[in-house]
Amino acid sequence: MAAIGVHLGCTSACVAVYKDGRGGVVANDAGDRVTPAVVAYSENEEIVGLAAKQSRIRNISNTVMKVKQILGRSQKCGPWTWLLSNYP
């Protein structure tokens, strides 16, 4: 029997697999076991993970981070107002 565990943190995400009595964290395409929870959009593509985190300075208006912190909150003043006002 196999089991898969997914961790969706506020700033990162990772996946683990338990199979044949052994567990392990799955590496992403860059070989890292933890992926930054960041998505960036451009005219031609969507960028995720470390590449999106590194490009956020050049593309801040099209970069989404800390989304988990605003899920389930009241949207009285717009979806991005709370997030942007609480960004460090």
PDB file of N, CA, C and O in Angstrom, residues 12-16 24-36 48-54:
ATOM      1  N   SER A  12       5.583  27.752   1.501  1.00  0.00           N
ATOM      2  CA  SER A  12       6.182  26.666   0.740  1.00  0.00           C
ATOM      3  C   SER A  12       5.257  25.459   0.691  1.00  0.00           C
ATOM      4  O   SER A  12       4.264  25.391   1.407  1.00  0.00           O
ATOM      5  N   ALA A  13       5.607  24.512  -0.176  1.00  0.00           N
ATOM      6  CA  ALA A  13       4.833  23.290  -0.328  1.00  0.00           C
ATOM      7  C   ALA A  13       5.787  22.125  -0.557  1.00  0.00           C
ATOM      8  O   ALA A  13       6.885  22.299  -1.074  1.00  0.00           O
ATOM      9  N   CYS A  14       5.357  20.917  -0.154  1.00  0.00           N
ATOM     10  CA  CYS A  14       6.150  19.730  -0.441  1.00  0.00           C
ATOM     11  C   CYS A  14       5.233  18.506  -0.461  1.00  0.00           C
ATOM     12  O   CYS A  14       4.112  18.548   0.034  1.00  0.00           O
ATOM     13  N   VAL A  15       5.737  17.423  -1.045  1.00  0.00           N
ATOM     14  CA  VAL A  15       4.985  16.178  -1.183  1.00  0.00           C
ATOM     15  C   VAL A  15       5.847  15.043  -0.668  1.00  0.00           C
ATOM     16  O   VAL A  15       7.044  14.972  -0.966  1.00  0.00           O
ATOM     17  N   ALA A  16       5.240  14.137   0.087  1.00  0.00           N
ATOM     18  CA  ALA A  16       5.942  12.963   0.588  1.00  0.00           C
ATOM     19  C   ALA A  16       5.179  11.708   0.180  1.00  0.00           C
ATOM     20  O   ALA A  16       3.957  11.727   0.043  1.00  0.00           O
ATOM     21  N   GLY A  24       9.532   9.109   1.961  1.00  0.00           N
ATOM     22  CA  GLY A  24      10.497  10.049   1.411  1.00  0.00           C
ATOM     23  C   GLY A  24       9.804  11.257   0.833  1.00  0.00           C
ATOM     24  O   GLY A  24       8.653  11.185   0.387  1.00  0.00           O
ATOM     25  N   VAL A  25      10.513  12.372   0.856  1.00  0.00           N
ATOM     26  CA  VAL A  25       9.981  13.619   0.306  1.00  0.00           C
ATOM     27  C   VAL A  25      10.378  13.682  -1.166  1.00  0.00           C
ATOM     28  O   VAL A  25      11.529  13.435  -1.526  1.00  0.00           O
ATOM     29  N   VAL A  26       9.426  14.004  -2.014  1.00  0.00           N
ATOM     30  CA  VAL A  26       9.645  14.049  -3.454  1.00  0.00           C
ATOM     31  C   VAL A  26      10.344  15.358  -3.820  1.00  0.00           C
ATOM     32  O   VAL A  26       9.924  16.437  -3.397  1.00  0.00           O
ATOM     33  N   ALA A  27      11.393  15.263  -4.619  1.00  0.00           N
ATOM     34  CA  ALA A  27      12.115  16.449  -5.081  1.00  0.00           C
ATOM     35  C   ALA A  27      11.411  17.047  -6.298  1.00  0.00           C
ATOM     36  O   ALA A  27      10.813  16.328  -7.100  1.00  0.00           O
ATOM     37  N   ASN A  28      11.474  18.368  -6.428  1.00  0.00           N
ATOM     38  CA  ASN A  28      10.899  19.032  -7.599  1.00  0.00           C
ATOM     39  C   ASN A  28      11.887  18.963  -8.766  1.00  0.00           C
ATOM     40  O   ASN A  28      12.937  18.328  -8.667  1.00  0.00           O
ATOM     41  N   ASP A  29      11.583  19.633  -9.864  1.00  0.00           N
ATOM     42  CA  ASP A  29      12.440  19.560 -11.046  1.00  0.00           C
ATOM     43  C   ASP A  29      13.828  20.167 -10.839  1.00  0.00           C
ATOM     44  O   ASP A  29      14.759  19.849 -11.565  1.00  0.00           O
ATOM     45  N   ALA A  30      13.975  21.019  -9.829  1.00  0.00           N
ATOM     46  CA  ALA A  30      15.277  21.615  -9.518  1.00  0.00           C
ATOM     47  C   ALA A  30      16.062  20.775  -8.507  1.00  0.00           C
ATOM     48  O   ALA A  30      17.189  21.105  -8.157  1.00  0.00           O
ATOM     49  N   GLY A  31      15.449  19.701  -8.014  1.00  0.00           N
ATOM     50  CA  GLY A  31      16.106  18.853  -7.037  1.00  0.00           C
ATOM     51  C   GLY A  31      15.855  19.248  -5.596  1.00  0.00           C
ATOM     52  O   GLY A  31      16.340  18.591  -4.683  1.00  0.00           O
ATOM     53  N   ASP A  32      15.088  20.299  -5.381  1.00  0.00           N
ATOM     54  CA  ASP A  32      14.769  20.752  -4.023  1.00  0.00           C
ATOM     55  C   ASP A  32      13.582  19.957  -3.485  1.00  0.00           C
ATOM     56  O   ASP A  32      12.673  19.589  -4.228  1.00  0.00           O
ATOM     57  N   ARG A  33      13.550  19.742  -2.193  1.00  0.00           N
ATOM     58  CA  ARG A  33      12.449  18.999  -1.581  1.00  0.00           C
ATOM     59  C   ARG A  33      11.330  19.914  -1.083  1.00  0.00           C
ATOM     60  O   ARG A  33      10.274  19.443  -0.712  1.00  0.00           O
ATOM     61  N   VAL A  34      11.580  21.192  -1.078  1.00  0.00           N
ATOM     62  CA  VAL A  34      10.569  22.183  -0.694  1.00  0.00           C
ATOM     63  C   VAL A  34      10.482  23.207  -1.820  1.00  0.00           C
ATOM     64  O   VAL A  34      11.497  23.679  -2.315  1.00  0.00           O
ATOM     65  N   THR A  35       9.252  23.541  -2.223  1.00  0.00           N
ATOM     66  CA  THR A  35       9.034  24.482  -3.315  1.00  0.00           C
ATOM     67  C   THR A  35       8.345  25.736  -2.779  1.00  0.00           C
ATOM     68  O   THR A  35       7.326  25.617  -2.090  1.00  0.00           O
ATOM     69  N   PRO A  36       8.867  26.925  -3.063  1.00  0.00           N
ATOM     70  CA  PRO A  36       8.186  28.145  -2.632  1.00  0.00           C
ATOM     71  C   PRO A  36       6.774  28.212  -3.232  1.00  0.00           C
ATOM     72  O   PRO A  36       6.565  27.884  -4.399  1.00  0.00           O
ATOM     73  N   VAL A  48       6.267  29.085 -11.635  1.00  0.00           N
ATOM     74  CA  VAL A  48       5.967  28.661 -10.269  1.00  0.00           C
ATOM     75  C   VAL A  48       7.252  28.401  -9.499  1.00  0.00           C
ATOM     76  O   VAL A  48       8.324  28.242 -10.072  1.00  0.00           O
ATOM     77  N   GLY A  49       7.122  28.357  -8.183  1.00  0.00           N
ATOM     78  CA  GLY A  49       8.231  27.963  -7.322  1.00  0.00           C
ATOM     79  C   GLY A  49       9.347  28.974  -7.219  1.00  0.00           C
ATOM     80  O   GLY A  49       9.116  30.186  -7.184  1.00  0.00           O
ATOM     81  N   LEU A  50      10.556  28.466  -7.187  1.00  0.00           N
ATOM     82  CA  LEU A  50      11.735  29.303  -6.964  1.00  0.00           C
ATOM     83  C   LEU A  50      11.916  30.340  -8.072  1.00  0.00           C
ATOM     84  O   LEU A  50      12.261  31.484  -7.802  1.00  0.00           O
ATOM     85  N   ALA A  51      11.670  29.957  -9.319  1.00  0.00           N
ATOM     86  CA  ALA A  51      11.803  30.908 -10.431  1.00  0.00           C
ATOM     87  C   ALA A  51      10.832  32.076 -10.267  1.00  0.00           C
ATOM     88  O   ALA A  51      11.190  33.234 -10.514  1.00  0.00           O
ATOM     89  N   ALA A  52       9.608  31.809  -9.823  1.00  0.00           N
ATOM     90  CA  ALA A  52       8.634  32.882  -9.599  1.00  0.00           C
ATOM     91  C   ALA A  52       9.054  33.758  -8.422  1.00  0.00           C
ATOM     92  O   ALA A  52       8.923  34.979  -8.475  1.00  0.00           O
ATOM     93  N   LYS A  53       9.571  33.135  -7.376  1.00  0.00           N
ATOM     94  CA  LYS A  53      10.030  33.897  -6.211  1.00  0.00           C
ATOM     95  C   LYS A  53      11.185  34.818  -6.584  1.00  0.00           C
ATOM     96  O   LYS A  53      11.234  35.970  -6.167  1.00  0.00           O
ATOM     97  N   GLN A  54      12.106  34.331  -7.391  1.00  0.00           N
ATOM     98  CA  GLN A  54      13.248  35.132  -7.792  1.00  0.00           C
ATOM     99  C   GLN A  54      12.868  36.250  -8.757  1.00  0.00           C
ATOM    100  O   GLN A  54      13.535  37.275  -8.806  1.00  0.00           O
TER     101      GLN A  54
END
